[in-house]
PDB file of C-alpha atoms in Angstrom:
ATOM      1  CA  GLY A  14       3.641  -2.226  11.134  1.00  0.00           C
ATOM      2  CA  GLU A  15       1.060  -3.823   8.872  1.00  0.00           C
ATOM      3  CA  ASN A  16       0.484  -2.378   5.393  1.00  0.00           C
ATOM      4  CA  VAL A  17      -2.723  -3.168   3.535  1.00  0.00           C
ATOM      5  CA  GLU A  18      -3.082  -2.355  -0.154  1.00  0.00           C
ATOM      6  CA  GLN A  19      -6.449  -2.478  -1.891  1.00  0.00           C
ATOM      7  CA  HIS A  20      -7.319  -2.525  -5.595  1.00  0.00           C
ATOM      8  CA  PRO A  21      -9.032  -1.212  -7.582  1.00  0.00           C
ATOM      9  CA  SER A  22      -9.901   2.164  -6.108  1.00  0.00           C
ATOM     10  CA  THR A  23     -13.022   2.414  -8.292  1.00  0.00           C
ATOM     11  CA  LEU A  24     -15.063  -0.308  -9.938  1.00  0.00           C
ATOM     12  CA  SER A  25     -18.136  -0.115 -12.152  1.00  0.00           C
ATOM     13  CA  VAL A  26     -20.131  -3.186 -13.099  1.00  0.00           C
ATOM     14  CA  GLN A  27     -23.421  -3.875 -14.788  1.00  0.00           C
ATOM     15  CA  GLU A  28     -26.224  -5.130 -12.597  1.00  0.00           C
ATOM     16  CA  GLY A  29     -26.068  -8.911 -12.409  1.00  0.00           C
ATOM     17  CA  ASP A  30     -22.342  -9.097 -13.092  1.00  0.00           C
ATOM     18  CA  SER A  31     -19.734 -10.071 -10.510  1.00  0.00           C
ATOM     19  CA  ALA A  32     -17.353  -7.723  -8.710  1.00  0.00           C
ATOM     20  CA  VAL A  33     -13.977  -8.628  -7.252  1.00  0.00           C
ATOM     21  CA  ILE A  34     -11.898  -6.489  -4.905  1.00  0.00           C
ATOM     22  CA  LYS A  35      -8.388  -7.532  -3.934  1.00  0.00           C
ATOM     23  CA  CYS A  36      -6.210  -6.736  -0.936  1.00  0.00           C
ATOM     24  CA  THR A  37      -2.674  -7.611   0.041  1.00  0.00           C
ATOM     25  CA  TYR A  38      -1.091  -7.397   3.471  1.00  0.00           C
ATOM     26  CA  SER A  39       2.476  -7.411   4.700  1.00  0.00           C
ATOM     27  CA  ASP A  40       2.464  -8.756   8.269  1.00  0.00           C
ATOM     28  CA  SER A  41       2.444 -12.552   8.417  1.00  0.00           C
ATOM     29  CA  ALA A  42       1.127 -12.254  11.988  1.00  0.00           C
ATOM     30  CA  SER A  43      -2.227 -10.950  10.714  1.00  0.00           C
ATOM     31  CA  ASN A  44      -4.891 -13.546  11.349  1.00  0.00           C
ATOM     32  CA  TYR A  45      -8.239 -11.791  10.969  1.00  0.00           C
ATOM     33  CA  PHE A  46      -9.473 -10.149   7.776  1.00  0.00           C
ATOM     34  CA  PRO A  47     -12.798  -8.315   7.791  1.00  0.00           C
ATOM     35  CA  TRP A  48     -14.554  -6.484   4.986  1.00  0.00           C
ATOM     36  CA  TYR A  49     -16.617  -3.396   5.650  1.00  0.00           C
ATOM     37  CA  LYS A  50     -19.211  -1.686   3.472  1.00  0.00           C
ATOM     38  CA  GLN A  51     -19.774   2.030   3.812  1.00  0.00           C
ATOM     39  CA  GLU A  52     -22.706   3.735   2.157  1.00  0.00           C
ATOM     40  CA  LEU A  53     -22.548   7.458   1.511  1.00  0.00           C
ATOM     41  CA  GLY A  54     -22.669   9.411   4.751  1.00  0.00           C
ATOM     42  CA  LYS A  55     -22.988   6.281   6.865  1.00  0.00           C
ATOM     43  CA  ARG A  56     -20.722   4.348   9.207  1.00  0.00           C
ATOM     44  CA  PRO A  57     -18.763   1.285   8.010  1.00  0.00           C
ATOM     45  CA  GLN A  58     -20.616  -1.973   8.536  1.00  0.00           C
ATOM     46  CA  LEU A  59     -19.071  -5.433   8.635  1.00  0.00           C
ATOM     47  CA  ILE A  60     -20.289  -7.605   5.754  1.00  0.00           C
ATOM     48  CA  ILE A  61     -18.045 -10.634   6.014  1.00  0.00           C
ATOM     49  CA  ASP A  62     -14.827 -11.707   7.684  1.00  0.00           C
ATOM     50  CA  ILE A  63     -12.360 -14.566   7.509  1.00  0.00           C
ATOM     51  CA  ARG A  64      -9.763 -15.964   9.865  1.00  0.00           C
ATOM     52  CA  SER A  65      -6.360 -17.264   8.862  1.00  0.00           C
ATOM     53  CA  ASN A  66      -7.261 -20.905   9.444  1.00  0.00           C
ATOM     54  CA  VAL A  67      -9.899 -20.760   6.691  1.00  0.00           C
ATOM     55  CA  GLY A  68      -9.336 -20.390   2.955  1.00  0.00           C
ATOM     56  CA  GLU A  69     -12.801 -19.334   1.876  1.00  0.00           C
ATOM     57  CA  LYS A  70     -16.052 -18.174   3.388  1.00  0.00           C
ATOM     58  CA  LYS A  71     -19.362 -17.491   1.712  1.00  0.00           C
ATOM     59  CA  ASP A  72     -22.518 -15.699   2.759  1.00  0.00           C
ATOM     60  CA  GLN A  73     -25.214 -15.670   0.093  1.00  0.00           C
ATOM     61  CA  ARG A  74     -23.891 -13.460  -2.741  1.00  0.00           C
ATOM     62  CA  ILE A  75     -20.721 -12.480  -0.911  1.00  0.00           C
ATOM     63  CA  ALA A  76     -17.583 -14.555  -0.559  1.00  0.00           C
ATOM     64  CA  VAL A  77     -14.076 -13.952   0.689  1.00  0.00           C
ATOM     65  CA  THR A  78     -10.964 -15.939  -0.168  1.00  0.00           C
ATOM     66  CA  LEU A  79      -7.639 -15.901   1.647  1.00  0.00           C
ATOM     67  CA  ASN A  80      -4.216 -16.965   0.418  1.00  0.00           C
ATOM     68  CA  LYS A  81      -1.883 -16.847   3.405  1.00  0.00           C
ATOM     69  CA  THR A  82       1.167 -17.852   1.419  1.00  0.00           C
ATOM     70  CA  ALA A  83       0.753 -14.969  -1.012  1.00  0.00           C
ATOM     71  CA  LYS A  84      -0.634 -12.664   1.697  1.00  0.00           C
ATOM     72  CA  HIS A  85      -3.669 -11.629  -0.234  1.00  0.00           C
ATOM     73  CA  PHE A  86      -7.425 -11.864   0.213  1.00  0.00           C
ATOM     74  CA  SER A  87     -10.322 -10.969  -2.020  1.00  0.00           C
ATOM     75  CA  LEU A  88     -13.989 -10.051  -1.831  1.00  0.00           C
ATOM     76  CA  HIS A  89     -16.316 -11.511  -4.427  1.00  0.00           C
ATOM     77  CA  ILE A  90     -19.836 -10.206  -4.969  1.00  0.00           C
ATOM     78  CA  THR A  91     -21.990 -12.152  -7.403  1.00  0.00           C
ATOM     79  CA  GLU A  92     -25.234 -11.100  -9.081  1.00  0.00           C
ATOM     80  CA  THR A  93     -24.599  -7.495  -8.141  1.00  0.00           C
ATOM     81  CA  GLN A  94     -27.534  -5.216  -7.406  1.00  0.00           C
ATOM     82  CA  PRO A  95     -27.779  -1.404  -7.312  1.00  0.00           C
ATOM     83  CA  GLU A  96     -27.896  -1.524  -3.504  1.00  0.00           C
ATOM     84  CA  ASP A  97     -24.401  -3.025  -3.547  1.00  0.00           C
ATOM     85  CA  SER A  98     -23.109   0.390  -4.653  1.00  0.00           C
ATOM     86  CA  ALA A  99     -20.909   1.662  -1.807  1.00  0.00           C
ATOM     87  CA  VAL A 100     -17.307   1.959  -0.680  1.00  0.00           C
ATOM     88  CA  TYR A 101     -15.765  -1.299   0.471  1.00  0.00           C
ATOM     89  CA  PHE A 102     -12.819  -1.511   2.840  1.00  0.00           C
ATOM     90  CA  CYS A 103     -10.648  -4.492   3.612  1.00  0.00           C
ATOM     91  CA  ALA A 104      -8.696  -4.730   6.842  1.00  0.00           C
ATOM     92  CA  ALA A 105      -6.081  -6.916   8.502  1.00  0.00           C
ATOM     93  CA  SER A 106      -5.588  -7.503  12.209  1.00  0.00           C
ATOM     94  CA  PRO A 107      -2.256  -8.902  13.419  1.00  0.00           C
ATOM     95  CA  MET A 108      -1.986 -11.496  16.136  1.00  0.00           C
ATOM     96  CA  GLY A 109       0.229 -10.858  19.120  1.00  0.00           C
ATOM     97  CA  ARG A 110      -0.420  -7.160  19.497  1.00  0.00           C
ATOM     98  CA  SER A 111      -2.164  -5.569  22.457  1.00  0.00           C
ATOM     99  CA  GLY A 112      -5.759  -5.203  21.462  1.00  0.00           C
ATOM    100  CA  ASN A 113      -7.343  -5.234  18.027  1.00  0.00           C
ATOM    101  CA  GLN A 114      -5.237  -3.033  15.788  1.00  0.00           C
ATOM    102  CA  PHE A 115      -7.013  -3.030  12.475  1.00  0.00           C
ATOM    103  CA  TYR A 116      -5.179  -1.769   9.425  1.00  0.00           C
ATOM    104  CA  PHE A 117      -7.499  -0.722   6.640  1.00  0.00           C
ATOM    105  CA  GLY A 118      -7.068  -0.552   2.905  1.00  0.00           C
ATOM    106  CA  THR A 119      -7.796   2.701   1.100  1.00  0.00           C
ATOM    107  CA  GLY A 120     -11.215   1.579  -0.101  1.00  0.00           C
ATOM    108  CA  THR A 121     -12.935   0.628  -3.360  1.00  0.00           C
ATOM    109  CA  SER A 122     -15.858   2.651  -4.637  1.00  0.00           C
ATOM    110  CA  LEU A 123     -18.214   0.172  -6.298  1.00  0.00           C
ATOM    111  CA  THR A 124     -20.917   1.390  -8.658  1.00  0.00           C
ATOM    112  CA  VAL A 125     -23.528  -1.049  -9.945  1.00  0.00           C
ATOM    113  CA  ILE A 126     -25.152   0.249 -13.097  1.00  0.00           C
ATOM    114  CA  PRO A 127     -28.822  -0.752 -13.475  1.00  0.00           C
TER     115      PRO A 127
ATOM    116  CA  ASN B 167     -28.835  -0.892  23.506  1.00  0.00           C
ATOM    117  CA  ALA B 168     -27.558   2.204  21.682  1.00  0.00           C
ATOM    118  CA  GLY B 169     -24.251   0.669  20.517  1.00  0.00           C
ATOM    119  CA  VAL B 170     -21.533   3.273  19.894  1.00  0.00           C
ATOM    120  CA  THR B 171     -22.656   6.877  20.290  1.00  0.00           C
ATOM    121  CA  GLN B 172     -20.596   9.757  18.949  1.00  0.00           C
ATOM    122  CA  THR B 173     -21.153  13.474  19.424  1.00  0.00           C
ATOM    123  CA  PRO B 174     -21.228  15.938  17.813  1.00  0.00           C
ATOM    124  CA  LYS B 175     -22.131  14.918  14.246  1.00  0.00           C
ATOM    125  CA  PHE B 176     -20.747  18.115  12.748  1.00  0.00           C
ATOM    126  CA  GLN B 177     -18.277  20.690  14.044  1.00  0.00           C
ATOM    127  CA  VAL B 178     -16.525  23.718  12.596  1.00  0.00           C
ATOM    128  CA  LEU B 179     -13.462  25.053  14.389  1.00  0.00           C
ATOM    129  CA  LYS B 180     -11.034  27.871  13.837  1.00  0.00           C
ATOM    130  CA  THR B 181      -7.330  27.130  13.760  1.00  0.00           C
ATOM    131  CA  GLY B 182      -5.983  26.948  17.285  1.00  0.00           C
ATOM    132  CA  GLN B 183      -9.266  26.168  18.988  1.00  0.00           C
ATOM    133  CA  SER B 184      -9.657  23.092  21.145  1.00  0.00           C
ATOM    134  CA  MET B 185     -12.496  20.618  21.375  1.00  0.00           C
ATOM    135  CA  THR B 186     -13.417  17.150  22.525  1.00  0.00           C
ATOM    136  CA  LEU B 187     -15.159  14.516  20.441  1.00  0.00           C
ATOM    137  CA  GLN B 188     -17.242  12.281  22.651  1.00  0.00           C
ATOM    138  CA  CYS B 189     -17.611   8.519  22.266  1.00  0.00           C
ATOM    139  CA  ALA B 190     -19.602   6.162  24.460  1.00  0.00           C
ATOM    140  CA  GLN B 191     -20.528   2.490  24.106  1.00  0.00           C
ATOM    141  CA  ASP B 192     -22.974   0.408  26.120  1.00  0.00           C
ATOM    142  CA  MET B 193     -21.816  -3.053  25.027  1.00  0.00           C
ATOM    143  CA  ASN B 194     -19.188  -3.490  27.731  1.00  0.00           C
ATOM    144  CA  HIS B 195     -16.456  -3.577  25.088  1.00  0.00           C
ATOM    145  CA  GLU B 196     -12.941  -3.458  26.471  1.00  0.00           C
ATOM    146  CA  TYR B 197     -11.422  -2.204  23.244  1.00  0.00           C
ATOM    147  CA  MET B 198     -12.167   1.297  21.932  1.00  0.00           C
ATOM    148  CA  SER B 199     -10.475   3.239  19.161  1.00  0.00           C
ATOM    149  CA  TRP B 200     -10.549   6.404  17.100  1.00  0.00           C
ATOM    150  CA  TYR B 201     -10.074   6.544  13.328  1.00  0.00           C
ATOM    151  CA  ARG B 202      -9.956   9.385  10.883  1.00  0.00           C
ATOM    152  CA  GLN B 203     -11.191   8.979   7.341  1.00  0.00           C
ATOM    153  CA  ASP B 204      -9.826  11.094   4.534  1.00  0.00           C
ATOM    154  CA  PRO B 205     -10.545  10.737   0.798  1.00  0.00           C
ATOM    155  CA  GLY B 206      -8.299   8.117  -0.770  1.00  0.00           C
ATOM    156  CA  MET B 207      -6.660   7.304   2.573  1.00  0.00           C
ATOM    157  CA  GLY B 208      -9.029   4.762   4.084  1.00  0.00           C
ATOM    158  CA  LEU B 209      -9.436   4.597   7.842  1.00  0.00           C
ATOM    159  CA  ARG B 210      -6.358   5.438   9.850  1.00  0.00           C
ATOM    160  CA  LEU B 211      -6.022   4.598  13.534  1.00  0.00           C
ATOM    161  CA  ILE B 212      -5.368   7.584  15.801  1.00  0.00           C
ATOM    162  CA  HIS B 213      -5.453   6.135  19.332  1.00  0.00           C
ATOM    163  CA  TYR B 214      -6.859   3.064  20.967  1.00  0.00           C
ATOM    164  CA  SER B 215      -7.531   1.625  24.413  1.00  0.00           C
ATOM    165  CA  VAL B 216      -7.764  -1.953  25.655  1.00  0.00           C
ATOM    166  CA  GLY B 217      -9.382  -1.035  28.952  1.00  0.00           C
ATOM    167  CA  ALA B 218      -9.949   1.687  31.529  1.00  0.00           C
ATOM    168  CA  GLY B 219      -6.711   3.499  32.299  1.00  0.00           C
ATOM    169  CA  ILE B 220      -4.884   2.042  29.277  1.00  0.00           C
ATOM    170  CA  THR B 221      -4.331   3.946  26.035  1.00  0.00           C
ATOM    171  CA  ASP B 222      -1.858   3.681  23.188  1.00  0.00           C
ATOM    172  CA  GLN B 223      -0.995   5.421  19.950  1.00  0.00           C
ATOM    173  CA  GLY B 224      -2.053   4.294  16.509  1.00  0.00           C
ATOM    174  CA  GLU B 225      -0.773   5.290  13.077  1.00  0.00           C
ATOM    175  CA  VAL B 226      -1.517   9.029  13.215  1.00  0.00           C
ATOM    176  CA  PRO B 227      -1.560  10.188  16.877  1.00  0.00           C
ATOM    177  CA  ASN B 228       0.025  13.634  16.566  1.00  0.00           C
ATOM    178  CA  GLY B 229      -2.252  16.493  17.583  1.00  0.00           C
ATOM    179  CA  TYR B 230      -4.686  14.257  19.457  1.00  0.00           C
ATOM    180  CA  ASN B 231      -5.017  13.178  23.076  1.00  0.00           C
ATOM    181  CA  VAL B 232      -7.212  10.497  24.626  1.00  0.00           C
ATOM    182  CA  SER B 233      -8.076   9.163  28.043  1.00  0.00           C
ATOM    183  CA  ARG B 234     -10.090   6.184  29.264  1.00  0.00           C
ATOM    184  CA  SER B 235     -11.395   6.697  32.767  1.00  0.00           C
ATOM    185  CA  THR B 236     -14.349   4.319  32.368  1.00  0.00           C
ATOM    186  CA  THR B 237     -15.101   1.285  30.217  1.00  0.00           C
ATOM    187  CA  GLU B 238     -17.917   3.175  28.480  1.00  0.00           C
ATOM    188  CA  ASP B 239     -16.269   6.448  27.435  1.00  0.00           C
ATOM    189  CA  PHE B 240     -13.314   7.262  25.205  1.00  0.00           C
ATOM    190  CA  PRO B 241     -13.107  10.979  24.337  1.00  0.00           C
ATOM    191  CA  LEU B 242     -10.747  12.363  21.701  1.00  0.00           C
ATOM    192  CA  ARG B 243      -9.239  15.787  22.359  1.00  0.00           C
ATOM    193  CA  LEU B 244      -7.854  18.243  19.850  1.00  0.00           C
ATOM    194  CA  LEU B 245      -5.767  20.695  21.881  1.00  0.00           C
ATOM    195  CA  SER B 246      -4.979  23.170  19.076  1.00  0.00           C
ATOM    196  CA  ALA B 247      -6.883  22.417  15.904  1.00  0.00           C
ATOM    197  CA  ALA B 248      -5.133  22.662  12.545  1.00  0.00           C
ATOM    198  CA  PRO B 249      -6.597  22.598   9.000  1.00  0.00           C
ATOM    199  CA  SER B 250      -4.851  19.234   8.481  1.00  0.00           C
ATOM    200  CA  GLN B 251      -7.239  17.792  11.057  1.00  0.00           C
ATOM    201  CA  THR B 252     -10.242  18.425   8.841  1.00  0.00           C
ATOM    202  CA  SER B 253     -11.647  14.934   8.437  1.00  0.00           C
ATOM    203  CA  VAL B 254     -14.403  12.519   9.359  1.00  0.00           C
ATOM    204  CA  TYR B 255     -13.749  10.868  12.701  1.00  0.00           C
ATOM    205  CA  PHE B 256     -15.091   7.480  13.709  1.00  0.00           C
ATOM    206  CA  CYS B 257     -15.058   5.868  17.095  1.00  0.00           C
ATOM    207  CA  ALA B 258     -15.152   2.061  17.110  1.00  0.00           C
ATOM    208  CA  SER B 259     -15.269  -0.611  19.785  1.00  0.00           C
ATOM    209  CA  SER B 260     -15.070  -4.374  20.123  1.00  0.00           C
ATOM    210  CA  TRP B 261     -14.457  -7.122  22.642  1.00  0.00           C
ATOM    211  CA  ALA B 262     -10.827  -7.333  23.682  1.00  0.00           C
ATOM    212  CA  SER B 263      -9.949 -10.672  22.162  1.00  0.00           C
ATOM    213  CA  ARG B 264      -8.319 -10.443  18.784  1.00  0.00           C
ATOM    214  CA  GLY B 265     -10.362 -11.101  15.735  1.00  0.00           C
ATOM    215  CA  GLU B 266     -13.541  -9.442  16.837  1.00  0.00           C
ATOM    216  CA  LYS B 267     -15.991  -7.333  14.865  1.00  0.00           C
ATOM    217  CA  LEU B 268     -15.573  -3.571  15.136  1.00  0.00           C
ATOM    218  CA  PHE B 269     -18.695  -1.587  15.907  1.00  0.00           C
ATOM    219  CA  PHE B 270     -18.507   1.948  14.540  1.00  0.00           C
ATOM    220  CA  GLY B 271     -20.142   5.124  15.730  1.00  0.00           C
ATOM    221  CA  SER B 272     -21.981   7.352  13.257  1.00  0.00           C
ATOM    222  CA  GLY B 273     -19.016   9.661  12.717  1.00  0.00           C
ATOM    223  CA  THR B 274     -18.133  13.318  13.272  1.00  0.00           C
ATOM    224  CA  GLN B 275     -17.516  15.630  10.332  1.00  0.00           C
ATOM    225  CA  LEU B 276     -14.907  18.137  11.508  1.00  0.00           C
ATOM    226  CA  SER B 277     -13.829  21.199   9.553  1.00  0.00           C
ATOM    227  CA  VAL B 278     -10.950  23.371  10.735  1.00  0.00           C
ATOM    228  CA  LEU B 279     -10.779  26.771   9.069  1.00  0.00           C
TER     229      LEU B 279
END
């Protein structure tokens, strides 16, 4: 099955700096790559996603890039703010399976220092 | 529109006890799933369903049973709880087509003593 690796596991940045989280996947059939943000004690919430026919997608301060050849995708957060502090999960969803089987990375705990 | 509703929010069990975690969604999603979240392990898929009467195993199905008698409900059963099942459990749903956003429930914190 699919294997998603996520790095780093923890990340601390100064407010206003950028943060980058990287994920790799193993199944070339994966075609949908969402990113979820989970605040302490809360449920994961989708913040951005990208499909395999697109190389980059941006939404205000958040962007995601996808390199299908290298099988890796990254989350970029610019001008970080304290409210960006949370755990971020990447996921990959293979095409051709029955239903949406999402395989998640192990998460990155982001701390934005004011 | 309540979204995905999970109950209970917290539960403490003794080893060997059984219980059912409830999950209901009111968005007419065909796809429903259960994940467990453990520190450093991310979200791991336990079981999933693509419609009423259809269920399948995920990455970590052992010790758990599911059924899907209606589109709305997808309960997760622990037949004989073990300490290794101490975790946070999330139910999630989406439309059946691939590449669709997952909607998560609020989670159940389960402790097995």
